[in-house]
Amino acid sequence: MSDFLNRWQVPQGKTSTDAPRTFEHRWSTYYQAVEGRPPRDTLLFALDRFDIENQSSPRSTVGFAVDLGCGDGRDTVELLRRRWRVLAIDGNAEAIARLRQRSDLDRRYLEMRVQRFEALTLPPNVDLINASFCLPFCPTDHFAELWEELGVALRSGGRFCGQLFGDRDSWAPYDDITCHTRQDVEQLLSPFDIEQLDEEEHSGKTALGEEKYWHLFHIVARKH
Ligand SMILES: C[S@@+](CC[C@H](N)C(=O)[O-])C[C@H]1O[C@@H](n2cnc3c(N)ncnc32)[C@H](O)[C@@H]1O
């Protein structure tokens, strides 16, 4: 079970109309709750795939990664440790401030940016786009444009890894959350070879010990 479940819960019965920007003001609590957590399994899976491919061509940096919705940098730290050059992006200035303050970073190969998904611009020829538990927080009417931007930025043979929320997730009714059916996910991944597509669905508990229903897709995919 993902440790993402160990966080807050949205009050029962709230809808997008009576709870605008439900998540936006809660990120600070989230960063505190998950401080010091290890990198995500989807990232580790993708990095291992690159390691196998790169075995025969040792380089000073392994590749160029975008860590989208990086939070306070649990995945960015691992990418840097494994000699990746990283552009870490988050829409919340506090996330980037927390990342900047970390003492366990090799900053030589790190660039940081505060930018929202709704206005995302990425450089070309990206080897890896890591989006751990963040894309569902892109408003639905901006998701298609965001996904296209990711696809254009990734080089052929580059990888996407991260999570999407399923349509049976209990946060699906919220306006500021984007959820997908399995069919939607498979359609989104049609320009990719799917290396991992794990569906997780169950009741869980938050950090506050409250019940929450989760429906997740864990994805690692290689662009054709
Ligand atoms: C659940 S956290 C995930 C953080 C980290 N990747 C992790 O795995 O713990 C989601 C992150 O996405 C960012 N985020 C949410 N909505 C965003 C948006 N519309 N544009 C940019 N970043 C956003 C939040 O600020 C937050 O840091």
Coordinates of C-alpha atoms and ligand atoms in Angstrom, one line a residue:
M1 CA 0.0 0.0 0.0
S2 CA 1.3 3.4 -0.9
D3 CA 2.4 5.8 1.9
F4 CA 0.6 8.5 0.0
L5 CA -2.5 7.2 1.8
N6 CA -1.0 8.4 5.1
R7 CA -2.1 12.0 4.8
W8 CA -5.2 14.1 5.2
Q9 CA -8.8 13.4 4.3
V10 CA -11.2 15.6 2.5
P11 CA -14.3 16.2 4.7
Q12 CA -17.1 13.8 3.9
G13 CA -19.9 15.1 1.8
K14 CA -18.1 18.2 0.4
T15 CA -18.3 18.8 -3.3
S16 CA -16.4 20.9 -5.7
T17 CA -18.9 23.7 -5.4
D18 CA -18.7 24.1 -1.6
A19 CA -15.0 23.3 -1.4
P20 CA -13.1 25.2 -4.1
R21 CA -9.3 24.7 -4.1
T22 CA -9.7 22.0 -1.5
F23 CA -6.2 20.7 -1.8
E24 CA -4.3 23.9 -2.5
H25 CA -4.0 25.1 1.1
R26 CA -3.2 21.6 2.5
W27 CA 0.2 21.0 0.9
S28 CA 2.1 22.4 3.8
T29 CA 0.5 19.8 6.1
Y30 CA 1.4 17.1 3.5
Y31 CA 5.1 18.2 3.3
Q32 CA 5.3 17.9 7.1
A33 CA 3.6 14.5 7.1
V34 CA 5.8 12.9 4.5
E35 CA 9.1 14.6 5.4
G36 CA 12.1 12.2 5.1
R37 CA 10.1 9.5 3.1
P38 CA 12.1 7.4 0.6
P39 CA 11.7 7.7 -3.2
R40 CA 8.7 6.3 -4.9
D41 CA 8.7 2.7 -6.3
T42 CA 7.7 3.9 -9.8
L43 CA 10.8 6.1 -9.9
L44 CA 13.1 3.3 -8.7
F45 CA 11.6 1.0 -11.3
A46 CA 12.2 3.5 -14.1
L47 CA 15.8 4.3 -12.9
D48 CA 16.6 0.6 -12.9
R49 CA 15.5 0.3 -16.5
F50 CA 17.8 3.2 -17.5
D51 CA 20.7 1.6 -15.5
I52 CA 20.3 -1.6 -17.5
E53 CA 20.2 0.4 -20.8
N54 CA 23.2 2.6 -19.9
Q55 CA 25.4 -0.2 -18.6
S56 CA 27.6 -0.1 -21.7
S57 CA 28.0 3.7 -21.8
P58 CA 29.2 5.2 -18.5
R59 CA 28.7 9.0 -18.4
S60 CA 29.2 11.8 -15.8
T61 CA 25.5 12.4 -15.7
V62 CA 23.1 9.6 -16.6
G63 CA 20.4 11.7 -18.2
F64 CA 18.0 14.7 -17.8
A65 CA 14.9 14.3 -15.7
V66 CA 12.0 16.5 -14.9
D67 CA 10.5 15.9 -11.5
L68 CA 7.0 17.3 -11.8
G69 CA 5.1 18.2 -8.7
C70 CA 8.3 17.5 -6.8
G71 CA 7.0 18.5 -3.4
D72 CA 10.0 18.8 -1.0
G73 CA 12.1 16.5 -3.2
R74 CA 12.0 12.9 -2.1
D75 CA 12.4 11.8 -5.7
T76 CA 14.7 14.7 -6.7
V77 CA 17.2 13.7 -4.1
E78 CA 17.3 10.1 -5.4
L79 CA 17.7 11.3 -9.0
L80 CA 20.6 13.5 -8.0
R81 CA 22.2 10.7 -5.9
R82 CA 22.1 8.5 -9.0
R83 CA 23.8 11.2 -11.1
W84 CA 20.8 12.6 -13.1
R85 CA 20.5 16.2 -14.0
V86 CA 17.2 17.4 -12.7
L87 CA 14.6 20.1 -13.3
A88 CA 12.4 20.1 -10.3
I89 CA 9.0 21.8 -10.7
D90 CA 6.2 22.4 -8.3
G91 CA 3.3 24.9 -8.4
N92 CA 3.6 25.6 -4.7
A93 CA 6.4 28.0 -3.7
E94 CA 6.7 26.3 -0.3
A95 CA 7.6 23.0 -1.9
I96 CA 10.5 24.6 -3.8
A97 CA 11.6 26.5 -0.7
R98 CA 11.7 23.3 1.3
L99 CA 13.6 21.5 -1.5
R100 CA 16.1 24.4 -1.6
Q101 CA 16.8 24.1 2.1
R102 CA 17.5 20.3 2.0
S103 CA 21.0 19.5 3.1
D104 CA 21.1 16.1 1.3
L105 CA 21.2 17.6 -2.3
D106 CA 24.0 17.8 -4.8
R107 CA 22.9 21.2 -6.4
R108 CA 25.4 21.1 -9.2
Y109 CA 22.9 19.4 -11.5
L110 CA 19.7 20.8 -10.1
E111 CA 17.4 23.5 -11.4
M112 CA 14.2 24.5 -9.5
R113 CA 11.1 26.2 -10.8
V114 CA 7.8 27.3 -9.4
Q115 CA 5.3 26.6 -12.2
R116 CA 1.7 25.3 -12.3
F117 CA 0.7 22.4 -14.5
E118 CA -1.8 24.8 -16.2
A119 CA 1.1 26.9 -17.6
L120 CA 3.8 24.2 -17.9
T121 CA 6.5 24.6 -20.5
L122 CA 9.2 22.0 -20.7
P123 CA 12.5 21.9 -22.6
P124 CA 12.9 19.3 -25.4
N125 CA 14.7 16.0 -25.3
V126 CA 13.9 15.0 -21.7
D127 CA 15.0 11.5 -20.8
L128 CA 12.6 11.0 -17.9
I129 CA 9.5 12.7 -16.6
N130 CA 8.7 11.7 -13.0
A131 CA 5.3 12.7 -11.8
S132 CA 4.7 11.1 -8.4
F133 CA 1.2 11.6 -7.1
C134 CA 0.8 15.0 -8.7
L135 CA -0.9 14.8 -12.1
P136 CA -4.4 14.2 -10.6
F137 CA -4.2 17.6 -9.1
C138 CA -4.2 19.2 -12.5
P139 CA -7.7 20.6 -13.2
T140 CA -9.6 18.4 -15.7
D141 CA -9.9 21.2 -18.3
H142 CA -6.1 21.5 -18.5
F143 CA -5.1 17.9 -18.3
A144 CA -5.1 17.1 -22.1
E145 CA -2.8 20.1 -22.8
L146 CA -0.5 19.1 -19.9
W147 CA -0.3 15.5 -21.1
E148 CA 0.6 16.7 -24.6
E149 CA 3.3 18.9 -23.2
L150 CA 4.8 15.9 -21.4
G151 CA 4.7 13.8 -24.6
V152 CA 6.3 16.4 -26.7
A153 CA 9.1 17.1 -24.2
L154 CA 10.1 13.4 -23.8
R155 CA 12.6 12.1 -26.3
S156 CA 11.9 8.9 -28.2
G157 CA 13.0 6.1 -25.8
G158 CA 12.5 8.4 -22.8
R159 CA 10.3 7.3 -19.9
F160 CA 7.3 8.6 -18.0
C161 CA 6.7 7.4 -14.4
G162 CA 4.1 8.3 -11.8
Q163 CA 0.5 7.9 -10.8
L164 CA -2.9 8.7 -12.0
F165 CA -6.1 8.4 -10.0
G166 CA -8.9 6.0 -11.1
D167 CA -12.5 7.0 -11.6
R168 CA -13.6 5.2 -8.5
D169 CA -11.4 7.2 -6.2
S170 CA -13.4 9.0 -3.6
W171 CA -11.9 12.3 -4.6
A172 CA -13.2 11.9 -8.2
P173 CA -16.1 14.3 -7.7
Y174 CA -13.9 17.3 -6.9
D175 CA -13.4 19.8 -9.7
D176 CA -9.7 20.3 -9.0
I177 CA -9.0 16.5 -9.3
T178 CA -8.6 14.6 -12.6
C179 CA -9.4 10.9 -12.6
H180 CA -9.2 8.3 -15.4
T181 CA -10.8 5.0 -16.2
R182 CA -8.4 2.2 -17.0
Q183 CA -9.4 2.6 -20.7
D184 CA -8.5 6.3 -20.5
V185 CA -5.1 5.4 -19.0
E186 CA -4.4 2.9 -21.7
Q187 CA -5.4 5.5 -24.3
L188 CA -3.1 8.1 -22.7
L189 CA -0.3 5.5 -22.9
S190 CA -0.8 4.6 -26.5
P191 CA 2.4 6.5 -27.6
F192 CA 4.3 4.4 -25.0
D193 CA 5.4 0.8 -24.4
I194 CA 3.9 0.1 -21.0
E195 CA 6.6 -1.3 -18.6
Q196 CA 4.4 -1.2 -15.4
L197 CA 0.7 -0.5 -15.1
D198 CA -0.4 -1.5 -11.6
E199 CA -4.0 -0.7 -10.5
E200 CA -4.5 -0.3 -6.7
E201 CA -8.0 0.0 -5.3
H202 CA -9.1 -0.3 -1.6
S203 CA -10.2 1.6 1.5
G204 CA -7.3 3.1 3.3
K205 CA -6.5 5.4 6.2
T206 CA -5.1 8.8 6.3
A207 CA -2.4 10.2 8.6
L208 CA -5.4 11.3 10.8
G209 CA -6.6 7.7 10.9
E210 CA -9.7 8.5 8.8
E211 CA -11.2 6.2 6.2
K212 CA -10.6 7.0 2.5
Y213 CA -11.2 5.1 -0.7
W214 CA -8.3 5.0 -3.1
H215 CA -8.1 4.0 -6.8
L216 CA -4.7 4.5 -8.3
F217 CA -2.7 3.6 -11.4
H218 CA 1.1 3.2 -10.9
I219 CA 2.8 3.7 -14.3
V220 CA 6.2 3.3 -15.9
A221 CA 6.2 3.7 -19.7
R222 CA 8.8 4.1 -22.4
K223 CA 8.0 6.5 -25.3
H224 CA 8.0 4.8 -28.8
Ligands
LIG1 C1 0.8 14.8 -3.3 S1 2.1 15.9 -3.6 C2 3.4 14.9 -4.3 C3 4.7 15.4 -4.0 C4 5.8 14.4 -4.3 N1 5.9 14.2 -5.8 C5 5.6 13.1 -3.7 O1 5.5 12.1 -4.3 O2 5.4 13.1 -2.4 C6 1.5 16.8 -5.1 C7 2.4 18.0 -5.4 O3 1.8 18.5 -6.6 C8 1.8 19.9 -6.5 N2 0.7 20.4 -7.3 C9 -0.6 20.2 -7.1 N3 -1.3 20.8 -8.1 C10 -0.4 21.4 -8.9 C11 -0.6 22.2 -10.0 N4 -1.8 22.5 -10.6 N5 0.5 22.7 -10.6 C12 1.7 22.4 -10.1 N6 1.9 21.7 -9.0 C13 0.9 21.2 -8.4 C14 1.6 20.3 -5.1 O4 2.1 21.5 -4.8 C15 2.4 19.1 -4.4 O5 3.7 19.5 -4.1

